[in-house]
Coordinates of C-alpha atoms and ligand atoms in Angstrom, one line a residue:
X1 CA -39.9 122.7 116.0
X2 CA -36.4 122.3 117.6
X3 CA -34.1 119.9 115.8
X4 CA -33.5 117.5 118.5
X5 CA -37.3 117.2 119.2
X6 CA -37.9 116.7 115.8
X7 CA -35.3 114.1 115.3
X8 CA -36.8 112.3 118.5
X9 CA -40.2 112.6 117.2
X10 CA -39.7 111.2 113.6
X11 CA -37.4 108.4 115.3
X12 CA -40.3 107.2 117.2
X13 CA -42.5 107.3 114.5
X14 CA -40.2 105.2 112.5
X15 CA -39.7 102.5 115.0
X16 CA -43.3 102.3 115.3
X17 CA -43.8 101.8 111.7
X18 CA -41.0 99.2 111.5
X19 CA -42.5 97.3 114.3
X20 CA -45.9 97.1 112.6
X21 CA -44.3 96.1 109.3
X22 CA -42.3 93.3 110.9
X23 CA -45.7 91.9 112.4
X24 CA -47.4 92.3 109.2
X25 CA -44.7 90.6 107.4
X26 CA -44.8 87.6 109.4
X27 CA -48.8 87.5 109.4
X28 CA -48.7 87.7 105.6
X29 CA -46.1 85.1 105.3
X30 CA -43.4 87.4 103.6
X31 CA -41.2 86.5 106.6
X32 CA -41.3 82.6 107.9
X33 CA -40.0 79.3 107.7
X34 CA -39.8 79.3 104.1
X35 CA -38.7 82.6 103.4
X36 CA -36.4 83.6 106.4
X37 CA -34.8 86.7 105.5
X38 CA -36.1 89.8 103.9
X39 CA -35.3 93.6 103.7
X40 CA -37.8 96.1 104.3
X41 CA -37.9 99.9 103.2
X42 CA -40.2 102.5 104.9
X43 CA -41.5 104.4 102.1
X44 CA -42.9 106.9 104.4
X45 CA -39.8 107.5 105.9
X46 CA -37.8 107.8 102.7
X47 CA -40.3 110.3 101.6
X48 CA -39.9 112.3 104.9
X49 CA -36.0 112.3 104.6
X50 CA -36.3 113.7 100.9
X51 CA -38.6 116.5 102.1
X52 CA -36.1 117.3 104.8
X53 CA -33.4 117.5 102.7
X54 CA -35.3 119.8 100.4
X55 CA -36.6 122.1 102.9
X56 CA -33.0 122.3 104.7
X57 CA -31.3 123.7 101.7
X58 CA -34.3 125.5 100.4
X59 CA -34.1 127.1 103.9
X60 CA -30.7 128.5 103.1
X61 CA -30.2 129.3 99.4
X62 CA -31.3 132.6 97.8
X63 CA -34.8 132.5 96.2
X64 CA -34.3 131.0 92.5
X65 CA -31.2 129.3 93.2
X66 CA -30.8 126.2 91.0
X67 CA -30.6 123.2 93.2
X68 CA -30.3 119.5 92.2
X69 CA -30.3 117.0 95.0
X70 CA -28.8 113.8 93.2
X71 CA -29.1 110.6 95.2
X72 CA -25.8 108.5 95.5
X73 CA -27.1 105.6 93.7
X74 CA -24.4 103.2 95.0
X75 CA -26.0 103.7 98.6
X76 CA -29.3 101.8 97.6
X77 CA -29.0 100.5 93.9
X78 CA -32.6 99.6 93.5
X79 CA -34.8 101.0 90.6
X80 CA -38.1 101.4 92.8
X81 CA -36.1 103.4 95.3
X82 CA -34.5 105.6 92.5
X83 CA -38.2 106.1 91.2
X84 CA -39.5 107.0 94.6
X85 CA -36.8 109.6 95.1
X86 CA -37.5 111.1 91.6
X87 CA -41.0 111.5 92.5
X88 CA -39.7 113.5 95.5
X89 CA -37.5 115.6 93.1
X90 CA -34.3 114.0 93.9
X91 CA -32.2 113.0 90.8
X92 CA -29.2 110.5 90.7
X93 CA -25.6 110.8 91.4
X94 CA -24.2 107.6 89.2
X95 CA -20.4 106.2 89.5
X96 CA -20.7 103.1 86.9
X97 CA -22.4 102.3 83.8
X98 CA -24.7 99.8 86.1
X99 CA -25.7 102.6 88.1
X100 CA -26.4 104.9 85.2
X101 CA -28.6 102.0 83.9
X102 CA -30.5 101.8 86.9
X103 CA -31.2 105.6 87.2
X104 CA -32.2 105.4 83.4
X105 CA -34.5 102.5 84.2
X106 CA -36.1 104.7 86.9
X107 CA -36.7 107.3 84.6
X108 CA -34.1 109.7 86.1
X109 CA -33.8 112.5 83.2
X110 CA -30.2 113.3 82.2
X111 CA -30.5 117.0 83.6
X112 CA -31.0 115.5 87.2
X113 CA -28.1 113.2 86.9
X114 CA -24.5 113.3 87.7
X115 CA -21.6 111.1 86.5
X116 CA -18.7 111.0 89.0
X117 CA -16.9 107.7 88.8
X118 CA -13.0 107.6 89.2
X119 CA -12.2 105.3 86.2
X120 CA -14.5 106.5 83.5
X121 CA -14.0 104.9 80.0
X122 CA -14.0 107.0 76.8
X123 CA -17.2 105.2 75.9
X124 CA -18.8 106.2 79.2
X125 CA -17.7 109.6 78.9
X126 CA -19.0 109.7 75.2
X127 CA -22.6 108.2 76.3
X128 CA -22.6 110.7 79.1
X129 CA -21.9 113.8 76.8
X130 CA -24.5 112.5 74.4
X131 CA -27.3 112.1 77.0
X132 CA -26.2 115.6 78.4
X133 CA -25.4 114.2 81.9
X134 CA -23.4 116.4 84.1
X135 CA -19.8 114.8 84.5
X136 CA -17.1 115.6 87.1
X137 CA -13.6 114.9 85.7
X138 CA -11.6 113.1 88.2
X139 CA -8.1 113.9 87.0
X140 CA -6.1 115.5 84.1
X141 CA -6.1 112.4 81.8
X142 CA -9.8 112.4 82.1
X143 CA -10.1 116.1 81.5
X144 CA -7.9 115.3 78.3
X145 CA -10.4 112.6 77.0
X146 CA -13.2 115.3 77.6
X147 CA -11.3 117.7 75.6
X148 CA -11.3 115.4 72.6
X149 CA -15.2 114.6 72.8
X150 CA -16.0 118.4 73.6
X151 CA -14.2 119.3 70.4
X152 CA -16.0 116.7 68.4
X153 CA -19.6 117.0 69.3
X154 CA -22.0 119.4 70.8
X155 CA -23.1 118.5 74.3
X156 CA -25.4 119.9 76.7
X157 CA -23.4 118.2 79.8
X158 CA -22.4 120.6 82.4
X159 CA -18.9 119.9 83.0
X160 CA -16.7 120.2 86.0
X161 CA -13.6 118.9 87.8
X162 CA -13.4 117.0 91.0
X163 CA -11.0 118.1 93.5
X164 CA -9.8 116.9 96.7
X165 CA -9.3 119.6 99.4
X166 CA -7.1 117.5 101.5
X167 CA -8.4 118.4 104.8
X168 CA -8.2 115.2 106.6
X169 CA -10.2 112.0 107.4
X170 CA -12.8 111.1 109.9
X171 CA -13.0 108.2 112.0
X172 CA -13.5 105.7 109.3
X173 CA -10.2 105.5 106.9
X174 CA -12.3 103.5 104.1
X175 CA -15.0 105.9 103.8
X176 CA -12.6 109.3 104.1
X177 CA -12.5 110.9 100.8
X178 CA -10.6 114.1 101.7
X179 CA -7.3 112.7 103.1
X180 CA -3.7 113.6 101.7
X181 CA -3.7 110.4 99.6
X182 CA -7.3 109.7 98.7
X183 CA -7.5 108.5 95.3
X184 CA -10.5 110.9 94.4
X185 CA -10.2 114.3 92.3
X186 CA -7.3 116.4 91.9
X187 CA -5.5 116.6 95.3
X188 CA -5.5 120.6 95.5
X189 CA -2.6 120.9 98.2
X190 CA -0.2 118.9 96.2
X191 CA 2.6 121.2 94.6
X192 CA 1.3 123.1 91.5
X193 CA -2.3 121.2 91.8
X194 CA -4.4 124.3 92.6
X195 CA -2.6 126.3 89.8
X196 CA -3.4 123.5 87.6
X197 CA -6.9 123.6 88.4
X198 CA -7.3 127.3 87.7
X199 CA -5.4 127.4 84.5
X200 CA -7.2 124.0 83.3
X201 CA -10.5 126.1 83.9
X202 CA -9.1 129.3 82.3
X203 CA -8.1 127.5 79.1
X204 CA -11.6 125.7 79.0
X205 CA -14.5 128.4 79.3
X206 CA -16.8 125.2 79.1
X207 CA -15.8 124.0 82.6
X208 CA -18.3 125.6 84.7
X209 CA -18.3 123.3 88.1
X210 CA -16.4 122.2 90.8
X211 CA -17.0 119.0 92.7
X212 CA -15.9 117.8 96.3
X213 CA -17.1 114.9 98.3
X214 CA -15.4 115.1 101.6
X215 CA -17.5 112.2 103.3
X216 CA -18.4 110.0 104.5
X217 CA -19.7 108.2 107.5
X218 CA -17.2 109.2 110.4
X219 CA -16.5 113.0 109.3
X220 CA -17.8 115.6 111.5
X221 CA -19.9 118.4 110.0
X222 CA -17.3 121.2 110.6
X223 CA -14.7 119.0 108.5
X224 CA -17.4 118.6 105.9
X225 CA -18.0 122.4 105.7
X226 CA -14.3 122.9 105.5
X227 CA -14.0 121.1 102.6
X228 CA -17.0 123.0 101.0
X229 CA -15.3 126.2 102.0
X230 CA -12.0 125.4 100.3
X231 CA -13.9 124.4 97.1
X232 CA -15.7 127.6 97.2
X233 CA -12.4 129.7 97.7
X234 CA -11.1 127.9 94.7
X235 CA -14.3 128.9 92.6
X236 CA -13.9 132.4 93.7
X237 CA -10.3 132.5 92.6
X238 CA -11.0 131.0 89.1
X239 CA -13.9 133.5 88.8
X240 CA -11.7 136.4 89.7
X241 CA -8.9 135.6 87.3
X242 CA -11.4 134.6 84.5
X243 CA -13.0 138.3 84.9
X244 CA -16.4 136.4 84.7
X245 CA -18.8 134.1 86.5
X246 CA -17.0 130.9 84.9
X247 CA -17.7 128.5 87.8
X248 CA -21.6 128.8 88.3
X249 CA -22.3 125.7 90.3
X250 CA -20.7 123.9 93.1
X251 CA -21.4 120.4 93.7
X252 CA -20.7 119.6 97.4
X253 CA -21.2 115.8 97.3
X254 CA -22.8 113.8 100.2
X255 CA -21.6 112.2 103.3
X256 CA -23.7 113.4 106.0
X257 CA -23.0 110.8 108.8
X258 CA -25.8 108.9 109.8
X259 CA -26.4 107.9 113.7
X260 CA -26.6 104.0 114.0
X261 CA -26.8 104.1 117.8
X262 CA -30.5 105.0 118.4
X263 CA -33.6 105.8 116.3
X264 CA -33.0 109.7 116.3
X265 CA -32.0 111.1 113.0
X266 CA -28.7 113.1 114.0
X267 CA -27.1 115.2 112.4
X268 CA -29.9 116.5 110.3
X269 CA -29.9 118.1 107.0
X270 CA -30.9 121.4 108.6
X271 CA -27.9 121.5 110.8
X272 CA -25.6 120.8 108.0
X273 CA -27.3 123.5 106.1
X274 CA -27.1 126.0 108.9
X275 CA -23.2 125.1 109.4
X276 CA -22.5 125.6 105.5
X277 CA -24.7 129.1 105.6
X278 CA -22.4 130.2 108.3
X279 CA -19.1 129.0 107.4
X280 CA -19.6 129.5 103.5
X281 CA -22.3 132.4 103.3
X282 CA -21.0 133.1 99.6
X283 CA -22.4 129.8 98.4
X284 CA -25.8 130.8 98.9
X285 CA -25.7 134.2 97.8
X286 CA -27.5 133.3 94.3
X287 CA -24.0 133.4 92.5
X288 CA -23.9 129.7 92.6
X289 CA -26.0 126.7 91.7
X290 CA -25.9 123.8 94.1
X291 CA -25.6 120.2 93.4
X292 CA -25.8 117.6 96.6
X293 CA -25.0 114.0 96.5
X294 CA -26.5 112.5 99.7
X295 CA -26.5 108.8 99.8
X296 CA -26.4 107.0 103.3
X297 CA -28.2 109.7 105.3
X298 CA -31.2 109.4 102.8
X299 CA -31.9 105.7 103.0
X300 CA -30.1 104.1 106.3
X301 CA -32.7 104.7 108.8
X302 CA -35.5 103.5 106.5
X303 CA -34.1 100.0 106.1
X304 CA -34.5 97.0 108.2
X305 CA -33.2 93.4 107.3
X306 CA -35.2 91.0 109.3
X307 CA -34.2 87.3 109.6
X308 CA -35.6 84.0 111.2
X309 CA -33.7 82.6 114.2
X310 CA -33.1 78.9 112.8
X311 CA -31.4 77.7 115.8
X312 CA -30.2 78.7 119.3
X313 CA -27.4 77.3 121.2
X314 CA -24.5 78.0 123.7
X315 CA -20.9 78.1 123.2
X316 CA -18.2 79.0 125.7
X317 CA -21.1 79.8 128.0
X318 CA -22.7 82.5 125.5
X319 CA -26.1 82.0 124.0
X320 CA -26.0 82.2 120.2
X321 CA -29.1 82.7 117.8
X322 CA -28.0 81.5 114.5
X323 CA -30.0 83.4 111.9
X324 CA -30.2 84.1 108.2
X325 CA -28.6 87.2 108.0
X326 CA -24.9 87.6 108.1
X327 CA -22.3 88.6 105.9
X328 CA -24.3 88.4 102.9
X329 CA -26.3 91.3 103.8
X330 CA -24.2 93.1 106.3
X331 CA -20.8 92.8 104.8
X332 CA -19.2 95.9 106.4
X333 CA -20.4 95.2 109.9
X334 CA -19.2 91.6 109.8
X335 CA -15.7 92.3 108.2
X336 CA -15.0 95.5 110.4
X337 CA -17.7 95.3 113.4
X338 CA -15.9 97.6 115.4
X339 CA -16.3 100.7 112.8
X340 CA -19.7 99.3 111.5
X341 CA -22.0 98.3 114.5
X342 CA -25.5 97.5 113.9
X343 CA -28.4 97.8 116.4
X344 CA -30.3 94.3 116.6
X345 CA -34.0 94.4 117.7
X346 CA -35.5 91.2 118.7
X347 CA -39.2 90.1 117.7
X348 CA -41.0 87.0 118.7
X349 CA -42.3 84.2 116.2
X350 CA -45.3 86.3 115.5
X351 CA -43.1 89.4 114.7
X352 CA -44.1 91.2 117.9
X353 CA -41.3 93.1 119.6
X354 CA -39.8 90.7 122.2
X355 CA -40.3 91.0 125.8
X356 CA -38.0 89.9 128.6
X357 CA -34.7 90.6 130.5
X358 CA -31.8 91.6 128.4
X359 CA -29.3 88.7 127.9
X360 CA -25.9 89.0 126.4
X361 CA -25.7 86.8 123.2
X362 CA -24.3 86.7 119.8
X363 CA -26.4 87.0 116.7
X364 CA -24.9 85.0 114.1
X365 CA -25.3 84.7 110.4
X366 CA -25.6 81.6 108.2
X367 CA -22.3 81.8 106.5
X368 CA -19.4 79.3 107.1
X369 CA -16.8 81.2 108.9
X370 CA -16.7 82.0 112.7
X371 CA -16.7 85.9 112.3
X372 CA -20.0 85.8 110.4
X373 CA -21.8 87.7 113.3
X374 CA -24.3 90.5 112.9
X375 CA -23.7 91.5 116.6
X376 CA -21.3 90.0 119.3
X377 CA -22.2 90.2 122.8
X378 CA -25.1 92.2 122.5
X379 CA -27.9 92.5 125.3
X380 CA -31.3 91.6 124.1
X381 CA -34.4 89.5 125.1
X382 CA -33.1 86.0 124.6
X383 CA -33.6 84.9 121.2
X384 CA -35.6 81.4 120.7
X385 CA -35.9 79.0 117.9
X386 CA -38.5 80.8 115.4
X387 CA -38.0 84.3 116.7
X388 CA -36.8 87.0 114.4
X389 CA -33.8 89.4 114.6
X390 CA -33.6 92.7 112.9
X391 CA -30.6 94.6 111.7
X392 CA -31.6 98.3 112.1
X393 CA -30.7 101.2 110.1
X394 CA -29.7 99.0 107.1
X395 CA -31.3 100.9 104.1
X396 CA -28.0 102.1 102.6
X397 CA -25.1 100.0 101.8
X398 CA -26.4 96.9 103.4
X399 CA -28.9 94.5 102.2
X400 CA -29.1 96.3 98.9
X401 CA -25.3 95.2 98.4
X402 CA -25.5 91.6 98.3
X403 CA -22.1 89.6 98.9
X404 CA -22.4 86.1 97.2
X405 CA -20.7 84.5 100.0
X406 CA -21.5 80.7 100.4
X407 CA -24.0 81.1 97.4
X408 CA -26.4 82.6 99.8
X409 CA -29.1 84.1 97.7
X410 CA -30.3 87.9 97.4
X411 CA -33.1 88.5 99.9
X412 CA -36.4 89.6 98.7
X413 CA -36.9 93.4 99.3
X414 CA -40.2 95.0 100.2
X415 CA -41.3 98.4 100.8
X416 CA -44.0 99.3 103.4
X417 CA -46.8 101.6 104.2
X418 CA -48.8 101.8 107.4
X419 CA -51.5 99.3 108.0
X420 CA -49.6 96.0 106.5
X421 CA -49.2 97.2 102.9
X422 CA -46.4 95.9 100.9
X423 CA -44.8 96.4 97.5
X424 CA -42.0 93.8 96.2
X425 CA -39.0 96.1 95.6
X426 CA -36.9 93.2 94.5
X427 CA -37.7 89.6 94.3
X428 CA -35.7 87.0 96.1
X429 CA -33.1 85.5 94.0
X430 CA -33.6 81.6 93.2
X431 CA -31.1 79.0 93.5
X432 CA -31.6 78.5 89.8
X433 CA -30.4 81.9 89.4
X434 CA -27.4 81.5 91.5
X435 CA -26.5 78.3 89.2
X436 CA -27.1 80.5 86.1
X437 CA -25.0 83.2 87.5
X438 CA -22.2 81.0 88.2
X439 CA -21.3 79.6 85.0
X440 CA -24.0 76.9 84.9
X441 CA -24.6 77.2 81.1
X442 CA -20.9 76.6 80.8
X443 CA -20.7 73.4 82.7
X444 CA -18.2 71.8 80.3
X445 CA -16.0 74.9 79.8
X446 CA -12.9 73.6 81.8
X447 CA -13.2 70.0 80.8
X448 CA -13.6 70.1 77.2
X449 CA -10.3 71.7 76.1
X450 CA -11.1 74.2 73.2
Ligands
PLP1 C1 -18.6 111.3 94.8 C2 -19.6 110.7 96.0 N1 -20.8 111.2 96.1 C3 -21.6 110.8 97.1 C4 -21.3 109.7 97.9 C5 -22.4 109.5 99.0 O1 -22.0 109.3 100.3 P1 -23.0 109.3 101.4 O2 -23.7 108.1 101.1 O3 -22.1 109.1 102.7 O4 -23.7 110.4 101.3 C6 -20.1 109.1 97.8 C7 -19.9 108.0 98.6 O5 -19.0 107.2 98.6 C8 -19.2 109.5 96.7 O6 -18.2 108.9 96.4

């Protein structure tokens, strides 16, 4: 099937599954006056995306090429999600001790785990090497630390260097990792840096990988491919000068952008893999193993946060629906709405897609500042008290990234299957837990001097 048709077909299926899940969540009382906000994850859709990812790269690599798809845990740090992906043959890219612990709790084996953070402590490095997890050194100082560890204990960890090809950014500065001044990796175009990387590898036969992540959201495929091409060219240079195939694996990071404007999946993994095969054919001719680290593109379109409309009102002539979803579950959108707009779907009090003429209205959150809006001036059937507003495409970097403003509790997250079947992925936080996590046990800490 042609990519566009396939993207549209999977989008339509996804929207239908989502509508069924919202209705079933209301019918079953997962959503209602007492539980006015939930996150929903489409298990079928997540499995489909994982399969699309595998198939896209299987179609371009030479047979027998070792390929590891490692999900960027930061995108959706939920243990059952990591387990589901592991079930689909997808490992984990971790960037903190917490993320590593989540991956281990999900049973992701060390051989399917990659550690990438820019600020690894000596003990984190020691643990990773003891476990045999792949590590990409971010900078010369970190490589010195790894030198010490490699010299003192045997490790199965594949080791590499992260580079920044400095090919430029995309439309969102905060998620552009390959700008001239990005904080990640060795900035290849800085004076002497490229030669330093080459020499560092020649001096250390155990450095076998290069890593570059030139995403994320807002970067065109052509720019991502250029980042991979530069990294490949560097690997070729190192191997030529080493006189052997020292660099045997390229980790190309993640960063495939997500379409937040409709249900269609675009661009697709297949498109990206084809662009790479055209621009960097040598990457796929069996001389290099491949690691990918996609996050947003695997999960975003499979998550929906659904919130009850508690009140409706008018301000300055504009209708406002006051819901329970705002900055605590859509932090990026609330603070930078022009960069991270979300689509909102309206459902009636029974969880059915709401009918009626589109009316320009604000969809507000529960937090106590005026910018706490899921969407400003969006055209929807007029929301009424007791309806539900759903923020779509929020499966990555949204409700899994709770922001504790106003001590709003973390909502429950449910995975769903067709025919109204749900599983708890994460229980809702209780207010007792909020108190406990806010120093509740240390109530006298500041009034009784030590
Ligand atoms: C090193 C690394 N790999 C992968 C990712 C995942 O990017 P995305 O979610 O855009 O695919 C990130 C995101 O920040 C990252 O820093």
